[in-house]
mmCIF file of C-alpha atoms in Angstrom:
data_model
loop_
_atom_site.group_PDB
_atom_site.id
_atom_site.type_symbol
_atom_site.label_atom_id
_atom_site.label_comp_id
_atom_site.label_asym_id
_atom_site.label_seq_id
_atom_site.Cartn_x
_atom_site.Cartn_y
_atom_site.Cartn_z
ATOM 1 C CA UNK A 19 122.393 78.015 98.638
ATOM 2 C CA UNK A 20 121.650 76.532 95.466
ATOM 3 C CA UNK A 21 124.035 76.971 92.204
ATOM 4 C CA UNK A 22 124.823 75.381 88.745
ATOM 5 C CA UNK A 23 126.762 71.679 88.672
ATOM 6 C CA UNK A 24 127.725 70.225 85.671
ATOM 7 C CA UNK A 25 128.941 66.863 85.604
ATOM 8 C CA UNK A 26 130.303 64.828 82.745
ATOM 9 C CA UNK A 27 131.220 61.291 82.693
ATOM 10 C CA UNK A 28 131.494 58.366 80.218
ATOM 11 C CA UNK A 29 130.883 54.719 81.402
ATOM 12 C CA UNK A 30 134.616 54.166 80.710
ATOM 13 C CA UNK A 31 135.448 56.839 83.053
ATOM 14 C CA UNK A 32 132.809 55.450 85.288
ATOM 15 C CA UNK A 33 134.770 52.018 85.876
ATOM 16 C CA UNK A 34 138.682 52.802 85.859
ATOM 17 C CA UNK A 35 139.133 56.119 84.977
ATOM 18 C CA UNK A 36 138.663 59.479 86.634
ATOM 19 C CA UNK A 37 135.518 61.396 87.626
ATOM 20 C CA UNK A 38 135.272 64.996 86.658
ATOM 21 C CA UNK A 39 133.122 67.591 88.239
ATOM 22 C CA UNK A 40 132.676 70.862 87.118
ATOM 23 C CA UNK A 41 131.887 73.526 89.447
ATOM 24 C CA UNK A 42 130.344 77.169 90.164
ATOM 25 C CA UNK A 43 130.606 77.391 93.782
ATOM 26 C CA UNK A 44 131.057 80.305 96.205
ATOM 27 C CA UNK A 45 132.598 78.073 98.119
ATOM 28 C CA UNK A 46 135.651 77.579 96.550
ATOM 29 C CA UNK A 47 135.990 81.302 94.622
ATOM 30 C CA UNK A 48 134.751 79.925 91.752
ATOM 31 C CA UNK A 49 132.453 82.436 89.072
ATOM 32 C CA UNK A 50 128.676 82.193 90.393
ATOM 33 C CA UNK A 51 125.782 81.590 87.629
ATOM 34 C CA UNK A 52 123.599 84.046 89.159
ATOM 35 C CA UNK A 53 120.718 82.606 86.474
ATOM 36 C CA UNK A 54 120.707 78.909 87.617
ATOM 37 C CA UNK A 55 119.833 77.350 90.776
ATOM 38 C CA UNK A 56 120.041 73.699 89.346
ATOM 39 C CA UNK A 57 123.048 71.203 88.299
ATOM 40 C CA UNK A 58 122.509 69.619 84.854
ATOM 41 C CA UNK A 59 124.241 66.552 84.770
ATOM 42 C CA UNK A 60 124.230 65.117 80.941
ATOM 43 C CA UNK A 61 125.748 61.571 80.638
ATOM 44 C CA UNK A 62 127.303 60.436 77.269
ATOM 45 C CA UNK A 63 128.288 57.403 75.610
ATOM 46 C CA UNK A 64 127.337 53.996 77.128
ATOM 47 C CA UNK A 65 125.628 53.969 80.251
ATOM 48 C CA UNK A 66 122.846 52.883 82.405
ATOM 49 C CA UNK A 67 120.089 55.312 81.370
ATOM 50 C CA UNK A 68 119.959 56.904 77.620
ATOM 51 C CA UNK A 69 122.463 58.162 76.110
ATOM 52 C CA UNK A 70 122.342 61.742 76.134
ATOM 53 C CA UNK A 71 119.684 61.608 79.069
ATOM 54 C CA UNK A 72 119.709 64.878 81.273
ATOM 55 C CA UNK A 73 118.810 64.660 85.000
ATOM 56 C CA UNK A 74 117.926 68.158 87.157
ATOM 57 C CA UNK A 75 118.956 68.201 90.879
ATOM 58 C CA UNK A 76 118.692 70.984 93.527
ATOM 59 C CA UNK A 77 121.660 71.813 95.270
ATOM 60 C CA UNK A 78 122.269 71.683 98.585
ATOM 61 C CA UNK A 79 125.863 73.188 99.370
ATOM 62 C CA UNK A 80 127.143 72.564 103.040
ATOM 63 C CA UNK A 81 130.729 73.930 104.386
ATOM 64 C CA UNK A 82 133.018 71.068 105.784
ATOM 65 C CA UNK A 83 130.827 68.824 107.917
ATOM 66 C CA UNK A 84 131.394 67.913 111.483
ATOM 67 C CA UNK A 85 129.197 64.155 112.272
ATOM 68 C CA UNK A 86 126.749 66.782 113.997
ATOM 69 C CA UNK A 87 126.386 68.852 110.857
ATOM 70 C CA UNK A 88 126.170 66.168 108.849
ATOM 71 C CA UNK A 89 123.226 65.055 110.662
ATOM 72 C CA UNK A 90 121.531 68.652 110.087
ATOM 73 C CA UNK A 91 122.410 68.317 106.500
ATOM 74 C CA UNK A 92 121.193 65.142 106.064
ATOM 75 C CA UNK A 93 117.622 66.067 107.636
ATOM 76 C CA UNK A 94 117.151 69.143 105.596
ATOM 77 C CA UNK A 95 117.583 66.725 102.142
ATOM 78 C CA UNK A 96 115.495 64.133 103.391
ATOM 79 C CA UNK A 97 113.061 66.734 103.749
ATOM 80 C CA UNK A 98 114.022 68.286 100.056
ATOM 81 C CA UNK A 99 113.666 64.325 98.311
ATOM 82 C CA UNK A 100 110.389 64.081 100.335
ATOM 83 C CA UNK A 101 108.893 67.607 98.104
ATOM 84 C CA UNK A 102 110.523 66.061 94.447
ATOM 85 C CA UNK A 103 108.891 62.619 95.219
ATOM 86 C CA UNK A 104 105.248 63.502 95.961
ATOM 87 C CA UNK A 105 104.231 62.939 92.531
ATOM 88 C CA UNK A 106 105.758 63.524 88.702
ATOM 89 C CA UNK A 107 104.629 66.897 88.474
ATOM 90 C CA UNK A 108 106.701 67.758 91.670
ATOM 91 C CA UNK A 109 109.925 65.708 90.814
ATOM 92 C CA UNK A 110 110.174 68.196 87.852
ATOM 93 C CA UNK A 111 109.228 71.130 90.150
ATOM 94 C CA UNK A 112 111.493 70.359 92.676
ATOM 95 C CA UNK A 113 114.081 68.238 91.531
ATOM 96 C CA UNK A 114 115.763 65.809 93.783
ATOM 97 C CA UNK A 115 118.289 67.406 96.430
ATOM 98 C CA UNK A 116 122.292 67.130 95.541
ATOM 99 C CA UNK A 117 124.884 67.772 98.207
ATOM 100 C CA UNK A 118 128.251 69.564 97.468
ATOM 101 C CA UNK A 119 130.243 70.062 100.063
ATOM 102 C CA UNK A 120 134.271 69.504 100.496
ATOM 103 C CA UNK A 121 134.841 66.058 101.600
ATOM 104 C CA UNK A 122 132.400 63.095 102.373
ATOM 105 C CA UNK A 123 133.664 59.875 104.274
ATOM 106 C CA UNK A 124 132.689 56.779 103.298
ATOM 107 C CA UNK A 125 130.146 56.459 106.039
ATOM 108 C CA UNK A 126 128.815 59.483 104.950
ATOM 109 C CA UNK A 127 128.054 58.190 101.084
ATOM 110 C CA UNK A 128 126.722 54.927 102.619
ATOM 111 C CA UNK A 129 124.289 57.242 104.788
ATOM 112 C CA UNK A 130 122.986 59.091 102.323
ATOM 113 C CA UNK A 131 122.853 55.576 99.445
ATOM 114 C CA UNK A 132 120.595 54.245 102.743
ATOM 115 C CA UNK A 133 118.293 57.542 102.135
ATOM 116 C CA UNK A 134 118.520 57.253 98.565
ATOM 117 C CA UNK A 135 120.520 60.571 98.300
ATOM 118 C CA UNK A 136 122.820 62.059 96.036
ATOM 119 C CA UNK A 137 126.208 64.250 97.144
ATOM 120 C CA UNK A 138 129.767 64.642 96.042
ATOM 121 C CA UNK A 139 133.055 66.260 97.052
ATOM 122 C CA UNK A 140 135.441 68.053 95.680
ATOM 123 C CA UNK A 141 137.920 65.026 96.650
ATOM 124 C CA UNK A 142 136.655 62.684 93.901
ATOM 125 C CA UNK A 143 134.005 60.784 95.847
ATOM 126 C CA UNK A 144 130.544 60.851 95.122
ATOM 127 C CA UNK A 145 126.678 58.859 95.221
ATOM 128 C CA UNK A 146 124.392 60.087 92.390
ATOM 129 C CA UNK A 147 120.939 58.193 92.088
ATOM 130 C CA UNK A 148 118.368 58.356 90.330
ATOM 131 C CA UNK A 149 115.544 55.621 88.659
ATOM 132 C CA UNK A 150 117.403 53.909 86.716
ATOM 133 C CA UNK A 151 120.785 55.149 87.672
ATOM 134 C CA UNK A 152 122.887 54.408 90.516
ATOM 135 C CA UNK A 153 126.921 55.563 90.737
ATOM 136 C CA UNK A 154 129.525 55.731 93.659
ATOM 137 C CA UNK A 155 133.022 56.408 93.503
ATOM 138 C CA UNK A 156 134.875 56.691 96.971
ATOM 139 C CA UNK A 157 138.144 56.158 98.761
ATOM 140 C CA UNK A 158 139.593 59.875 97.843
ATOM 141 C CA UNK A 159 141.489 60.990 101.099
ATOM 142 C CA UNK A 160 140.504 64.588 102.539
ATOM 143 C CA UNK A 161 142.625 67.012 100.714
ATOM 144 C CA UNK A 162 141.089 69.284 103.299
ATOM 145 C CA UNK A 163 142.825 70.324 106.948
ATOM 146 C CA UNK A 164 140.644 68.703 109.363
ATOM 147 C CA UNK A 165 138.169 70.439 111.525
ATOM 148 C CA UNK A 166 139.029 71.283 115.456
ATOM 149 C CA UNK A 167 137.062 68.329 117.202
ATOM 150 C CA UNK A 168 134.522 70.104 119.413
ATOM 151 C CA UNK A 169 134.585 69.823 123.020
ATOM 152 C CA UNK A 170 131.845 67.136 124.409
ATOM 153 C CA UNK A 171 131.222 69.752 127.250
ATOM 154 C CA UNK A 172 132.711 73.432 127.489
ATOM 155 C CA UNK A 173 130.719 74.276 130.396
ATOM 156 C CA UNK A 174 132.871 72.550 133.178
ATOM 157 C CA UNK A 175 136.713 71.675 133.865
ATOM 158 C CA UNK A 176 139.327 73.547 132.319
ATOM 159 C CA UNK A 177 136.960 75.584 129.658
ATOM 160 C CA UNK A 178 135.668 77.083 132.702
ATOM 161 C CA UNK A 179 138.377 79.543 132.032
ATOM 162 C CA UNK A 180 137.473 80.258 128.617
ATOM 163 C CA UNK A 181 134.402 81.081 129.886
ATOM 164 C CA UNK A 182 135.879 83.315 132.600
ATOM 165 C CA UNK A 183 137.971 85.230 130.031
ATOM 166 C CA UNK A 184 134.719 85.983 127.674
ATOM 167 C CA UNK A 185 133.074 87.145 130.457
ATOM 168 C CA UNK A 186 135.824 89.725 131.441
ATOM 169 C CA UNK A 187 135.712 90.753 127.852
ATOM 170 C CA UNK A 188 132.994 89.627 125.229
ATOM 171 C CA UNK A 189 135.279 91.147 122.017
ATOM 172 C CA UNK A 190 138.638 89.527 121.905
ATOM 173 C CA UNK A 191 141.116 89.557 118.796
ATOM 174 C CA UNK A 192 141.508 85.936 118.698
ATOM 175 C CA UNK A 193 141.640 81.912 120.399
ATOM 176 C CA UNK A 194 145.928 82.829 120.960
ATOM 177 C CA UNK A 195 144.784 85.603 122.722
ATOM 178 C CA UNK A 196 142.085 83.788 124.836
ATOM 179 C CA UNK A 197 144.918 81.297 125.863
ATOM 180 C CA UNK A 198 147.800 84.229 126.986
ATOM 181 C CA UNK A 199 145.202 85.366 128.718
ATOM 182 C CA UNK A 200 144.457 82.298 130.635
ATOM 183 C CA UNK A 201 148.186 81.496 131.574
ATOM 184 C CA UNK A 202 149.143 84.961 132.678
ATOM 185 C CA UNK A 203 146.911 84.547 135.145
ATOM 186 C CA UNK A 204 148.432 81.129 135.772
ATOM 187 C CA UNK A 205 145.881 79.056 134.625
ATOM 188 C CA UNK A 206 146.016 75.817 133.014
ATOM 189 C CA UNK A 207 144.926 75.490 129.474
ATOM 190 C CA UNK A 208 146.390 74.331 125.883
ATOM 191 C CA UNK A 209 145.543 76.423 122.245
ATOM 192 C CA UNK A 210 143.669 73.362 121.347
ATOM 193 C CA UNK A 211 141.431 73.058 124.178
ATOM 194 C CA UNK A 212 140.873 76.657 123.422
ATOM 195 C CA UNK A 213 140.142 76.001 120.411
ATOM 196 C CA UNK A 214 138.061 73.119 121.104
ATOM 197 C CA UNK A 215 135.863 74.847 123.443
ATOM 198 C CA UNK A 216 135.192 77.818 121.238
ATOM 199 C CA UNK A 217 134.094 75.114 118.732
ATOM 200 C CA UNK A 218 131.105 74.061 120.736
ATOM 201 C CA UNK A 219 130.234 77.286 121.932
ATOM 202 C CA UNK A 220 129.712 78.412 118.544
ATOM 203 C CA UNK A 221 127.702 75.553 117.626
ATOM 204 C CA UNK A 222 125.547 76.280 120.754
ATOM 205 C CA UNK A 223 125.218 79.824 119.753
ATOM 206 C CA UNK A 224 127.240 81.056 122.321
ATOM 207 C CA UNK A 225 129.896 82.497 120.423
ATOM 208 C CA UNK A 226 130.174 83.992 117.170
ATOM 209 C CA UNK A 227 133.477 84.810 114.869
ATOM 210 C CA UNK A 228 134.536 87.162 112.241
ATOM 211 C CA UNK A 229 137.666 85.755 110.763
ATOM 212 C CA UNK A 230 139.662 85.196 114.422
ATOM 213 C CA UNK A 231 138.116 87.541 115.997
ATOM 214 C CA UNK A 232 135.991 86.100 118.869
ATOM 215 C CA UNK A 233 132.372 87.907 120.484
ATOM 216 C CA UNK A 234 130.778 86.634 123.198
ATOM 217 C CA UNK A 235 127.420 86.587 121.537
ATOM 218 C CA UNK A 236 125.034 85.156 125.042
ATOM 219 C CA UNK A 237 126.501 85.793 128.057
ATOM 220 C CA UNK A 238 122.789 84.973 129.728
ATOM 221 C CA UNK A 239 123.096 81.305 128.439
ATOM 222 C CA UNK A 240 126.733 81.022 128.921
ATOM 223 C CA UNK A 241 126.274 81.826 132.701
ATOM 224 C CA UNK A 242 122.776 79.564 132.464
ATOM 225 C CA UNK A 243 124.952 76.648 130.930
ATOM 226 C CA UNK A 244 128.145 77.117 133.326
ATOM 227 C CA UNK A 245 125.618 76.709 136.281
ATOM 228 C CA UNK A 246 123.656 73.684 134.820
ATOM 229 C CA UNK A 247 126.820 71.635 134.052
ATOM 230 C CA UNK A 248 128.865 72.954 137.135
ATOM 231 C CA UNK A 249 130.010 70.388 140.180
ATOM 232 C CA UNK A 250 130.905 71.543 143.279
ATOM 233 C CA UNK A 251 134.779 71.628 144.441
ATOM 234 C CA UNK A 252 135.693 68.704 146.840
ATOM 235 C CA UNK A 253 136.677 69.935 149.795
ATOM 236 C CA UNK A 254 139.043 67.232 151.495
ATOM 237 C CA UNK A 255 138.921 68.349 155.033
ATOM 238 C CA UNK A 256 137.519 71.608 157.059
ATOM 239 C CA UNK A 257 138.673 72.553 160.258
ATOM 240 C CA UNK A 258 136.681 74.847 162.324
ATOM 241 C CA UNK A 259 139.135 76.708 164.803
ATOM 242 C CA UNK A 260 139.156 79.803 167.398
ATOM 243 C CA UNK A 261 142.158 82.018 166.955
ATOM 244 C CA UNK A 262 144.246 82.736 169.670
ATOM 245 C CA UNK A 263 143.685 86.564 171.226
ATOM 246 C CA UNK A 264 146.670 87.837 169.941
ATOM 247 C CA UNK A 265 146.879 86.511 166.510
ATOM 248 C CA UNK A 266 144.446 88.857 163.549
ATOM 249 C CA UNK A 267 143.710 87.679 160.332
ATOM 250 C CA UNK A 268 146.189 89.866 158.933
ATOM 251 C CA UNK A 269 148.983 88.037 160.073
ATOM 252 C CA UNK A 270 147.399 84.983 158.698
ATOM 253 C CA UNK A 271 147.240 86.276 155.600
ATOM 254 C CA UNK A 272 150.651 87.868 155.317
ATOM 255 C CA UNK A 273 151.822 84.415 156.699
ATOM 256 C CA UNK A 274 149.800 82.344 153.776
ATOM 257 C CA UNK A 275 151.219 84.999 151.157
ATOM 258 C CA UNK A 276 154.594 84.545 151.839
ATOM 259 C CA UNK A 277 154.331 80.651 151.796
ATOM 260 C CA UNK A 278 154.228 77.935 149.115
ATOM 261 C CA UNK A 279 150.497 77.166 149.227
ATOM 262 C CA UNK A 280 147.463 78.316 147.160
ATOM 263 C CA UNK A 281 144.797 80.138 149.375
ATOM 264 C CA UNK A 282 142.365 82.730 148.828
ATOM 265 C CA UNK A 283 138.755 83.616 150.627
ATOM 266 C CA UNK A 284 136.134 80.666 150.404
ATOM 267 C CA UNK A 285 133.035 81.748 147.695
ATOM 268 C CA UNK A 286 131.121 82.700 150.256
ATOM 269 C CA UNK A 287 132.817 84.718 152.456
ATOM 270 C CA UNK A 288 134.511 86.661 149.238
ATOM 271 C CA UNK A 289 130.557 87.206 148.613
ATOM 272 C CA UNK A 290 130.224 88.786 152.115
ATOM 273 C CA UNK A 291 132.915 91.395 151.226
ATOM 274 C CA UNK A 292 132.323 91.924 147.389
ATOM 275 C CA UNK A 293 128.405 92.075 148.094
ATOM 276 C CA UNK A 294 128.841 93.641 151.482
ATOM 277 C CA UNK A 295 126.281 91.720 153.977
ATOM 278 C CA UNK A 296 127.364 89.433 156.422
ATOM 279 C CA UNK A 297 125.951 86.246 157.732
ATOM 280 C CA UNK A 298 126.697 84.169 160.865
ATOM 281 C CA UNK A 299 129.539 82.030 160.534
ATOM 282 C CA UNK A 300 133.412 81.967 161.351
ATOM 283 C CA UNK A 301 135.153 83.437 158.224
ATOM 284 C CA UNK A 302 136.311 80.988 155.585
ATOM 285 C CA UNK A 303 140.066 80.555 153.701
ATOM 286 C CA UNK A 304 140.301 77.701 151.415
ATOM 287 C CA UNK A 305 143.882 76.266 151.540
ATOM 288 C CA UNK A 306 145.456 73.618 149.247
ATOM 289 C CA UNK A 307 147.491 72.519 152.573
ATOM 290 C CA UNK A 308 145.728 73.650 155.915
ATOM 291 C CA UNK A 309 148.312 71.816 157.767
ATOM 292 C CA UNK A 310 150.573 74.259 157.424
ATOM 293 C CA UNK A 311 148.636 76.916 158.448
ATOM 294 C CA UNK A 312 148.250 75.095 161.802
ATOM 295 C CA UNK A 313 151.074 74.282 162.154
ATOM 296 C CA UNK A 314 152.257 78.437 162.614
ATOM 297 C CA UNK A 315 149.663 79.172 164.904
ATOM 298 C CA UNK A 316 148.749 77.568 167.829
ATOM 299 C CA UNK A 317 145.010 77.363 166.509
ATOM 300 C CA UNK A 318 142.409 75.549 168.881
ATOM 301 C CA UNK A 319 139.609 73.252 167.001
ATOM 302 C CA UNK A 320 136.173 74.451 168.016
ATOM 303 C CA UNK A 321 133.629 71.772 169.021
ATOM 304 C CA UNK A 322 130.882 73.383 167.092
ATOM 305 C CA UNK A 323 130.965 75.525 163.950
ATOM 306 C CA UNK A 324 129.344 78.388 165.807
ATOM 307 C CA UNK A 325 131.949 78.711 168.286
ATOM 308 C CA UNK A 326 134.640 78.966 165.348
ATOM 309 C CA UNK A 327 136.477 82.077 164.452
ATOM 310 C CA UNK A 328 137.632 80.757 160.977
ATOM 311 C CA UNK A 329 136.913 77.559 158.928
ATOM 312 C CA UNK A 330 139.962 75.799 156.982
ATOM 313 C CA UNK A 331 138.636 74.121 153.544
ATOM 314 C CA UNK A 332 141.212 71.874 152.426
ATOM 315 C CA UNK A 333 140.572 72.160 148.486
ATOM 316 C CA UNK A 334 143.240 70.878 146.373
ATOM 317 C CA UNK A 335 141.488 71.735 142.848
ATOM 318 C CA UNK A 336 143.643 74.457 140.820
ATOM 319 C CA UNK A 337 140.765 76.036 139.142
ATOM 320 C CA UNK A 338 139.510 76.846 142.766
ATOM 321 C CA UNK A 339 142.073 79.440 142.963
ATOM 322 C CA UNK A 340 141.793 80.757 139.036
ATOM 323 C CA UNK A 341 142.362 84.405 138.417
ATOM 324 C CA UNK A 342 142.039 85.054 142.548
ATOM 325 C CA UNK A 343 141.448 89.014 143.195
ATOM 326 C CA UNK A 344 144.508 90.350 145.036
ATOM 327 C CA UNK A 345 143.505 93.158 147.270
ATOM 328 C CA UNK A 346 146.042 96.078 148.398
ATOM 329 C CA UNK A 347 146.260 94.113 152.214
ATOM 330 C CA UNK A 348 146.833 91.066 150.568
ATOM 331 C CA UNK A 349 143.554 89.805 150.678
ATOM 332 C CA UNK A 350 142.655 87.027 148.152
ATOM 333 C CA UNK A 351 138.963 86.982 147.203
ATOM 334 C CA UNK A 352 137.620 83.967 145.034
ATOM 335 C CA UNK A 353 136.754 85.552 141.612
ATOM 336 C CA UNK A 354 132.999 86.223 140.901
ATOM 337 C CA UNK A 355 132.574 83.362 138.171
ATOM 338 C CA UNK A 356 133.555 80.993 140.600
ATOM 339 C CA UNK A 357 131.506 82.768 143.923
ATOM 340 C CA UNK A 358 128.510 82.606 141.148
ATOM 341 C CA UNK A 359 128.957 78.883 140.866
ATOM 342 C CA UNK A 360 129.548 77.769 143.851
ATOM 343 C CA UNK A 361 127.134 79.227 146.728
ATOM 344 C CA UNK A 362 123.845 78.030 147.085
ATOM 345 C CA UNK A 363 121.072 81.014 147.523
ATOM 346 C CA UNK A 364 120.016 79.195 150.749
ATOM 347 C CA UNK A 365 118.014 82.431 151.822
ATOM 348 C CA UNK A 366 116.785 85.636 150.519
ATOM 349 C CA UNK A 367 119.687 87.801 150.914
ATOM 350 C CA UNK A 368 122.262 85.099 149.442
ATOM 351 C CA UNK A 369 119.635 85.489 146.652
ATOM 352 C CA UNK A 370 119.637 89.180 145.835
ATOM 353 C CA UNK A 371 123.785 89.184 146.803
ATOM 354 C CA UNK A 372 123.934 86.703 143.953
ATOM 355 C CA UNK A 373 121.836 88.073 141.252
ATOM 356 C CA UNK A 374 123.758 91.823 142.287
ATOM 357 C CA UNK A 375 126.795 90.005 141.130
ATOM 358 C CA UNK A 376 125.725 88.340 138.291
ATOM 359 C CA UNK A 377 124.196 91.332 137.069
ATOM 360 C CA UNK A 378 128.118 92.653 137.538
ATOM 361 C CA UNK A 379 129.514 89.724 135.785
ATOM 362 C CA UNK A 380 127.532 90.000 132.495
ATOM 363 C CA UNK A 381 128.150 93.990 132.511
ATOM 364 C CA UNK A 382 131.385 93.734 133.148
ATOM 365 C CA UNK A 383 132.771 92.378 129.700
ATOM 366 C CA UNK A 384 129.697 94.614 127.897
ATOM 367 C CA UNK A 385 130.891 96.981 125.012
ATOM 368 C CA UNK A 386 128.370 99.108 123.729
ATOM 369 C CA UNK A 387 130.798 100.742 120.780
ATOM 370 C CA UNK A 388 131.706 96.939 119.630
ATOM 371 C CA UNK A 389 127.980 96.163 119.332
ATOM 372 C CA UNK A 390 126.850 99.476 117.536
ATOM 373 C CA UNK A 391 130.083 98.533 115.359
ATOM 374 C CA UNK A 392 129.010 94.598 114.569
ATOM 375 C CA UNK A 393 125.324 94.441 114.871
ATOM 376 C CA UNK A 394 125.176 91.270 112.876
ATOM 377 C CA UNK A 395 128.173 89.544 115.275
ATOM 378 C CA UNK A 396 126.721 90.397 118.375
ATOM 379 C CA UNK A 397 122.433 90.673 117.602
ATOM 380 C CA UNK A 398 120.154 92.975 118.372
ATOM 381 C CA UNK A 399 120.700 95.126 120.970
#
């Protein structure tokens, strides 16, 4: 966006005294010259070019800068200084780029001096150049809150649950909410990781925001992104076993309910009942302490996997039992973001089982109305 910048500054101002800048920015609810899309800067008194010498710059106005939108910023004026600099008659048709933007570190001036630049704050510090004329004023502190530091990588670990929760619902109020959400279902997350997550997905486009409230804006490259950067969960130990005649997998499971240990249906066999197909195989329960559980029953280890009635995955990773679903006989299924991620389409109906359900995760957090309502939020539909 380009508006009008007026700064004035005497060469005794220059060395000990204060810089003043003078300012029509939307930024900063300042009065917009709707007629000027140029600063003037006019220098008086002493100085190193003419007194009374006028210089034209383009502005280039930038919301606070993370070090990855600097680096954006920074391309788009070295671009801008490459059009003023072609020849004279250009430099006066597109004047040299200026950036305005709240704060600029010291590194940052010293970038943009190395690409013979110009930008200033609204914290005092500044590089103007031109031929002739070179000025920098720094050392200003940030009078600005700082910026949430994004996360390097949202798409594995505990964001996994932000993730999750967007999925359930691609419209949510705001980042607090996000986080409740997350520990009622007794995960494990902080606000700022929250916050810290959202930060990168918005910067990948994942995201959007209105003021706090939060639209999943891509569920296709959320899920595409969650599978890339996903690692499998370490399973310690399994045990392949043949249950006793008299013992049925409800008793197990009423037994592993009413006990102090974290269970619930392996990926794939909670794929088997959500999906409906069945493959081969003993039925699998991943347990953060197996011991236990054979410790109640007399259990007998098989000597081959197809001889097994159940498999025992010793998996000691919280987020392998995140936001389990509880059924009425006290079934616990692994939920569908984490059956998603985890099982392999080895064949062609693991294939078509998982593409059913991620067709079901994507539609599930879908609202039509909040799309129709904010087009611009969400894209076209």
């Amino acid at each position: 966006m380009k508006r009008k910048l007026t700064f004035l500054q005497s060469h005794r101002s220059f060395l000990g005294g204060r810089m003043v800048f003078k300012t029509q920015s939307p930024l900063f609810d300042n009065e917009i010259d709707p007629h000027s899309d140029q600063a003037r800067f006019e220098l008086t008194g002493k100085s190193p070019s003419a007194p009374g010498t006028t210089r034209n710059f383009t502005i280039v106005e930038a919301e606070r800068l993370t070090a990855k939108k600097f680096l954006k910023v920074l391309e788009e004026l070295k671009q801008k200084n490459c059009l003023s600099s072609d020849s004279l008659e250009a430099a006066f048709s597109s004047p040299p780029p200026l950036l305005i933007t709240p704060y600029l570190s010291a590194q940052n001036l010293e970038t943009l001096e190395q690409h013979n630049l110009s930008g200033v704050d609204f914290c005092g510090n500044g590089v103007l150049l031109w031929k002739g004329f070179f000025m920098m004023r720094n050392g200003f502190r940030n009078q600005f809150k700082p910026l949430p530091v994004a996360m390097k990588n949202p798409y594995t670990g505990v964001a996994i649950q932000v993730a999750e929760t967007l999925l359930n619902c691609n419209f949510l109020p705001s980042q607090k909410h996000i986080c409740s959400s997350i520990l009622k279902k007794s995960g494990q997350i902080s606000l700022s990781q929250v916050n810290k997550a959202l930060k990168t997905m918005e910067e990948d486009s994942i995201i959007c925001r209105r003021g706090r409230i939060i639209c999943l804006r891509d569920a296709d490259s959320l899920l595409a992104s969650l599978k890339k950067n996903h690692k499998r969960r370490k399973v310690v130990k399994r045990l392949y076993v043949m249950k006793p005649w008299d013992i049925g997998i409800q008793q197990i499971i009423d037994f592993l309910n009413s006990s102090d240990v974290r269970w619930c249906y392996s990926p794939l066999s909670s794929l088997h009942y959500t999906q409906n197909f069945k493959e081969p195989g003993p039925l699998g329960l991943r347990v953060n302490n197996p011991g236990l559980l054979m410790s109640a029953f007399p259990f007998e280890e098989a000597h081959l996997p197809g001889q097994a009635d159940y498999v025992f995955e010793e998996v000691t990773e919280p987020l392998a039992y995140y936001n389990t679903t509880i059924l009425q006989d006290g079934r616990r299924l692994s939920n569908d973001l984490e059956c998603y991620l985890e099982v392999n389409p080895d064949n062609e109906q693991r294939e078509k089982a998982i593409e059913s359900l991620r067709a079901r995760i994507i539609g599930r957090g879908y609202h039509e109305e909040m799309r129709k309502k904010y087009p611009k939020l969400f894209g076209k539909l």
